[in-house]
Amino acid sequence: MPTADEFKAGLRGQLLSPGDDGYDRARRLWNGMFDRRPALIARCAGAADVIRAVSFARDNRLVVAVRGGGHSFPGYSVCDGGLVIDLSAMKAIRVDLRTRTVRAQAGVKWIEFDHETQAFGLATTGGTDGDTGIAGLTLGGGLGWLSSKYGLTIDNLVSADVVTADGRLLTASATENQDLFWGLRGGSGNFGVVTSFEYQLHAVGPTILGGMVAYPLGRAKEVLRFYRHFAKAAPDDVTTYAAFVTPPGGETVAALFCCYCGPLAKGEEVIRPLRSLGSPVQDLLGPMPYVAQQRLFDGAFPAGSYYYAKAGSLADLTDEAIEVFAEYVATKPSPLSGVLVQTVCGAASRVASDATAFPHRRLPYAPVIVSQWLDAATSEKNVGWARDFWKALHPLAGGGVYVNDLSYDDADRVRTAYGANYERLAALKKAYDPDNLFRLNPNITPAG
Ligand SMILES: Cc1cc2nc3c(=O)[nH]c(=O)nc-3n(C[C@H](O)[C@H](O)[C@H](O)COP(=O)(O)OP(=O)(O)OC[C@H]3O[C@@H](n4cnc5c(N)ncnc54)[C@H](O)[C@@H]3O)c2cc1C
């Protein structure tokens, strides 16, 4: 069994421990709620380092955290003690124009991914915050501005290279290790460390119709009643979200966001209904670069704030549910907090629920309540608001939740996140990670 010194000498990347230069930076997460001190951080330079790191952790029975973009709510990507397998330096991206695919390493963030692919007028469904990692987002499913047109991120995953708990590097695709490929598409990091992803790309932009139109908070119910019909009835070319946000120094608004990626000449007519409520406080709908659409939320969720999220999926935005939204968004204790009502519509909703590990294809609304605050003394109040909001919404929810929007205290909702796919995932976990080496995630217990 190699010692830590031998492990360090065998890496192309760095091995950091407490006191080393860069250790504090490398253990910092986007969510300021977590201040964890790993024993070791392996800043991997490539797949060979990942293989060494997985084998070292397994042989020494270390707790393992796997870090992609470091942008998740529950903070699993850094551990106390143990080893962080940090992929954030693995940034290679190669677009293949012949096959319209891209291969991207696991440390890439969406802002970097979009930069490289939009150079060729190409894109795939990705996160709506440029600072989010492609790795964690893809492994949970991936909702974004192109979901209605091109499905979830996982629906565009062609293959992935994965280091499994036994230290092998496997390629998973529709033709190789198909069972693993199924589980990776929504199984959220339970089956190994993905070193790179290959995605299908599509012609998108560079100009799309997007942005938002905002109405006064007093019209929240009217906005949501409009949205429940529009989101589902809209053509696949348009993906819409409703959101309750407070612009810096301003009043909270009920906003409708959209991204229309079809022929521009037809787009104005498609998105015109978003303005039909009349007298908006702000109308920023219009043509814009796709990369600008992808950065609409940048700045709203800065690294280092305290964050806590509660989420669920809704089969319908009933009048009762709309009452709950209107009541709670009006009483949020922090102006930085907000609610995003994401959608699983169009192409994303037409994939069979058991075709990938992501099960909730028939629940069109995926609201996420995001508390954000700056003063640790107010944590209880801010966490409490999101919890109470969710408690009120829960009886009206559709029995699902997006696994990537779970919080650290949602362990009892992991089965809900995987739905009817849980047993198959548990069998897969037993096959690929029987000792649960990869357990800092929405964890699947290996089948007995
Ligand atoms: C502000 C904000 C906006 C968001 N917007 C969206 C959105 O538009 N659409 C959407 O679908 N989701 C969105 N999310 C949720 C997001 O998908 C998850 O937070 C995701 O886990 C972040 O991935 P990451 O790589 O940055 O995070 P990390 O914290 O690095 O990783 C999260 C977890 O994923 C696993 N993991 C990461 N990398 C690997 C790997 N290479 N191999 C194996 N396991 C790995 C680990 O279990 C890790 O704990 C958003 C989250 C936030 C906070």
Tab-separated table of N, CA, C and O and ligand atoms in Angstrom, residues 30 66-73 76-77 87 106 127-129 132-133 135-137 139 142-143 188-189 192-194 301 342 402 404-405 440-441, ligand 1:
chain	number	residue	atom	x	y	z
A	30	TRP	N	-18.405	26.816	-3.192
A	30	TRP	CA	-19.289	27.920	-3.578
A	30	TRP	C	-20.231	28.273	-2.424
A	30	TRP	O	-20.467	29.443	-2.117
A	66	VAL	N	-15.746	13.924	-4.167
A	66	VAL	CA	-15.382	14.154	-5.565
A	66	VAL	C	-15.848	15.560	-5.943
A	66	VAL	O	-17.015	15.895	-5.761
A	67	ARG	N	-14.896	16.342	-6.451
A	67	ARG	CA	-15.216	17.743	-6.759
A	67	ARG	C	-15.099	18.020	-8.255
A	67	ARG	O	-14.079	17.757	-8.868
A	68	GLY	N	-16.214	18.531	-8.822
A	68	GLY	CA	-16.177	18.991	-10.212
A	68	GLY	C	-16.088	20.509	-10.193
A	68	GLY	O	-15.024	21.089	-10.017
A	69	GLY	N	-17.252	21.163	-10.337
A	69	GLY	CA	-17.286	22.623	-10.296
A	69	GLY	C	-17.381	23.186	-8.890
A	69	GLY	O	-17.243	24.392	-8.694
A	70	GLY	N	-17.650	22.340	-7.885
A	70	GLY	CA	-17.748	22.798	-6.489
A	70	GLY	C	-18.942	23.700	-6.229
A	70	GLY	O	-18.959	24.487	-5.289
A	71	HIS	N	-20.002	23.552	-7.035
A	71	HIS	CA	-21.094	24.524	-7.049
A	71	HIS	C	-22.409	23.937	-6.571
A	71	HIS	O	-23.480	24.394	-6.931
A	72	SER	N	-22.330	22.910	-5.734
A	72	SER	CA	-23.580	22.245	-5.344
A	72	SER	C	-24.114	22.802	-4.026
A	72	SER	O	-23.363	23.364	-3.232
A	73	PHE	N	-25.394	22.624	-3.793
A	73	PHE	CA	-26.010	23.105	-2.554
A	73	PHE	C	-25.516	22.333	-1.320
A	73	PHE	O	-25.197	22.936	-0.312
A	76	TYR	N	-21.214	18.318	-0.647
A	76	TYR	CA	-20.587	16.990	-0.540
A	76	TYR	C	-19.205	16.947	-1.202
A	76	TYR	O	-18.494	15.960	-1.041
A	77	SER	N	-18.862	17.965	-1.978
A	77	SER	CA	-17.639	17.833	-2.767
A	77	SER	C	-16.363	18.211	-2.006
A	77	SER	O	-15.277	18.227	-2.587
A	87	LEU	N	-11.192	17.600	-9.408
A	87	LEU	CA	-11.032	17.530	-10.867
A	87	LEU	C	-10.999	18.913	-11.506
A	87	LEU	O	-10.971	19.040	-12.728
A	106	ALA	N	-13.775	16.771	-16.710
A	106	ALA	CA	-14.745	16.937	-15.616
A	106	ALA	C	-14.582	18.211	-14.792
A	106	ALA	O	-15.435	18.504	-13.955
A	127	GLY	N	-26.310	24.162	-17.734
A	127	GLY	CA	-26.861	24.896	-16.598
A	127	GLY	C	-27.054	26.375	-16.884
A	127	GLY	O	-26.421	26.936	-17.780
A	128	THR	N	-27.936	26.996	-16.090
A	128	THR	CA	-28.267	28.405	-16.289
A	128	THR	C	-27.365	29.332	-15.475
A	128	THR	O	-27.584	30.536	-15.455
A	129	ASP	N	-26.381	28.789	-14.782
A	129	ASP	CA	-25.401	29.603	-14.068
A	129	ASP	C	-24.028	29.159	-14.569
A	129	ASP	O	-23.640	28.005	-14.385
A	132	THR	N	-21.427	26.892	-12.726
A	132	THR	CA	-21.731	25.508	-12.331
A	132	THR	C	-20.876	24.545	-13.150
A	132	THR	O	-20.646	24.747	-14.335
A	133	GLY	N	-20.444	23.469	-12.512
A	133	GLY	CA	-19.628	22.472	-13.197
A	133	GLY	C	-20.470	21.592	-14.112
A	133	GLY	O	-21.615	21.263	-13.793
A	135	ALA	N	-19.826	18.558	-14.557
A	135	ALA	CA	-19.813	17.189	-14.017
A	135	ALA	C	-21.015	16.920	-13.105
A	135	ALA	O	-21.839	16.038	-13.383
A	136	GLY	N	-21.105	17.682	-12.022
A	136	GLY	CA	-22.201	17.441	-11.083
A	136	GLY	C	-23.545	17.630	-11.761
A	136	GLY	O	-24.483	16.848	-11.553
A	137	LEU	N	-23.655	18.656	-12.591
A	137	LEU	CA	-24.933	18.940	-13.260
A	137	LEU	C	-25.326	17.776	-14.173
A	137	LEU	O	-26.458	17.300	-14.138
A	139	LEU	N	-24.366	14.648	-14.088
A	139	LEU	CA	-24.621	13.375	-13.402
A	139	LEU	C	-25.977	13.347	-12.708
A	139	LEU	O	-26.515	12.276	-12.425
A	142	GLY	N	-29.579	17.541	-15.482
A	142	GLY	CA	-29.252	18.724	-16.274
A	142	GLY	C	-30.451	19.389	-16.916
A	142	GLY	O	-30.871	19.041	-18.011
A	143	LEU	N	-30.993	20.400	-16.217
A	143	LEU	CA	-32.068	21.239	-16.765
A	143	LEU	C	-31.448	22.531	-17.272
A	143	LEU	O	-30.536	23.063	-16.646
A	188	SER	N	-26.125	10.597	-10.146
A	188	SER	CA	-25.391	11.578	-9.332
A	188	SER	C	-24.135	11.077	-8.611
A	188	SER	O	-24.054	11.152	-7.399
A	189	GLY	N	-23.173	10.625	-9.367
A	189	GLY	CA	-21.840	10.380	-8.791
A	189	GLY	C	-21.720	9.132	-7.942
A	189	GLY	O	-20.713	8.930	-7.273
A	192	GLY	N	-18.809	6.104	-9.656
A	192	GLY	CA	-17.397	6.268	-9.956
A	192	GLY	C	-17.079	7.720	-10.240
A	192	GLY	O	-17.956	8.587	-10.139
A	193	VAL	N	-15.829	7.977	-10.575
A	193	VAL	CA	-15.399	9.344	-10.868
A	193	VAL	C	-15.314	9.496	-12.381
A	193	VAL	O	-14.507	8.833	-13.037
A	194	VAL	N	-16.150	10.353	-12.919
A	194	VAL	CA	-16.132	10.590	-14.367
A	194	VAL	C	-14.972	11.538	-14.679
A	194	VAL	O	-14.849	12.599	-14.062
A	301	PHE	N	-25.872	34.631	-7.754
A	301	PHE	CA	-25.529	33.592	-6.770
A	301	PHE	C	-24.010	33.561	-6.566
A	301	PHE	O	-23.343	32.594	-6.937
A	342	GLN	N	-38.536	25.917	-12.462
A	342	GLN	CA	-37.969	25.348	-13.688
A	342	GLN	C	-39.002	24.430	-14.334
A	342	GLN	O	-39.968	24.013	-13.689
A	402	TYR	N	-35.822	16.906	-8.050
A	402	TYR	CA	-34.611	16.845	-8.863
A	402	TYR	C	-33.428	16.608	-7.925
A	402	TYR	O	-33.182	17.389	-7.012
A	404	ASN	N	-30.345	17.025	-8.026
A	404	ASN	CA	-29.320	18.067	-7.899
A	404	ASN	C	-29.783	19.261	-7.082
A	404	ASN	O	-28.991	20.156	-6.800
A	405	ASP	N	-31.061	19.298	-6.736
A	405	ASP	CA	-31.545	20.402	-5.912
A	405	ASP	C	-31.789	19.968	-4.467
A	405	ASP	O	-32.382	20.714	-3.681
A	440	LEU	N	-20.437	10.278	-0.554
A	440	LEU	CA	-20.773	11.692	-0.330
A	440	LEU	C	-21.498	12.213	-1.565
A	440	LEU	O	-20.916	12.804	-2.473
A	441	ASN	N	-22.768	11.926	-1.595
A	441	ASN	CA	-23.657	12.279	-2.717
A	441	ASN	C	-25.069	11.914	-2.252
A	441	ASN	O	-25.217	11.354	-1.167
B	1	LIG	C1	-26.785	28.727	-8.410
B	1	LIG	C2	-27.075	27.360	-8.943
B	1	LIG	C3	-27.669	27.226	-10.191
B	1	LIG	C4	-27.942	25.958	-10.697
B	1	LIG	N1	-28.533	25.854	-11.909
B	1	LIG	C5	-28.804	24.636	-12.398
B	1	LIG	C6	-29.377	24.488	-13.687
B	1	LIG	O1	-29.627	25.451	-14.410
B	1	LIG	N2	-29.655	23.242	-14.120
B	1	LIG	C7	-29.393	22.144	-13.374
B	1	LIG	O2	-29.656	21.044	-13.815
B	1	LIG	N3	-28.835	22.251	-12.153
B	1	LIG	C8	-28.538	23.460	-11.655
B	1	LIG	N4	-27.985	23.561	-10.426
B	1	LIG	C9	-27.716	22.345	-9.654
B	1	LIG	C10	-26.385	21.752	-10.097
B	1	LIG	O3	-26.642	20.893	-11.180
B	1	LIG	C11	-25.727	20.959	-8.992
B	1	LIG	O4	-25.457	21.819	-7.929
B	1	LIG	C12	-24.457	20.256	-9.449
B	1	LIG	O5	-24.174	19.216	-8.570
B	1	LIG	C13	-23.240	21.165	-9.486
B	1	LIG	O6	-22.180	20.493	-10.067
B	1	LIG	P1	-20.675	20.897	-9.729
B	1	LIG	O7	-19.781	19.981	-10.480
B	1	LIG	O8	-20.478	22.355	-9.898
B	1	LIG	O9	-20.635	20.652	-8.163
B	1	LIG	P2	-19.713	19.788	-7.193
B	1	LIG	O10	-20.044	20.298	-5.840
B	1	LIG	O11	-18.300	19.773	-7.608
B	1	LIG	O12	-20.288	18.337	-7.399
B	1	LIG	C14	-21.530	17.957	-6.897
B	1	LIG	C15	-21.524	16.464	-6.660
B	1	LIG	O13	-21.477	15.795	-7.908
B	1	LIG	C16	-20.642	14.651	-7.836
B	1	LIG	N5	-19.552	14.839	-8.788
B	1	LIG	C17	-19.030	15.995	-9.248
B	1	LIG	N6	-18.124	15.750	-10.191
B	1	LIG	C18	-18.070	14.413	-10.352
B	1	LIG	C19	-17.351	13.544	-11.210
B	1	LIG	N7	-16.505	13.996	-12.120
B	1	LIG	N8	-17.520	12.203	-11.096
B	1	LIG	C20	-18.404	11.717	-10.176
B	1	LIG	N9	-19.128	12.494	-9.353
B	1	LIG	C21	-18.966	13.828	-9.447
B	1	LIG	C22	-20.153	14.566	-6.403
B	1	LIG	O14	-21.015	13.708	-5.687
B	1	LIG	C23	-20.305	15.971	-5.902
B	1	LIG	O15	-20.538	16.042	-4.512
B	1	LIG	C24	-27.653	24.810	-9.915
B	1	LIG	C25	-27.059	24.943	-8.670
B	1	LIG	C26	-26.770	26.198	-8.181
B	1	LIG	C27	-26.154	26.301	-6.840
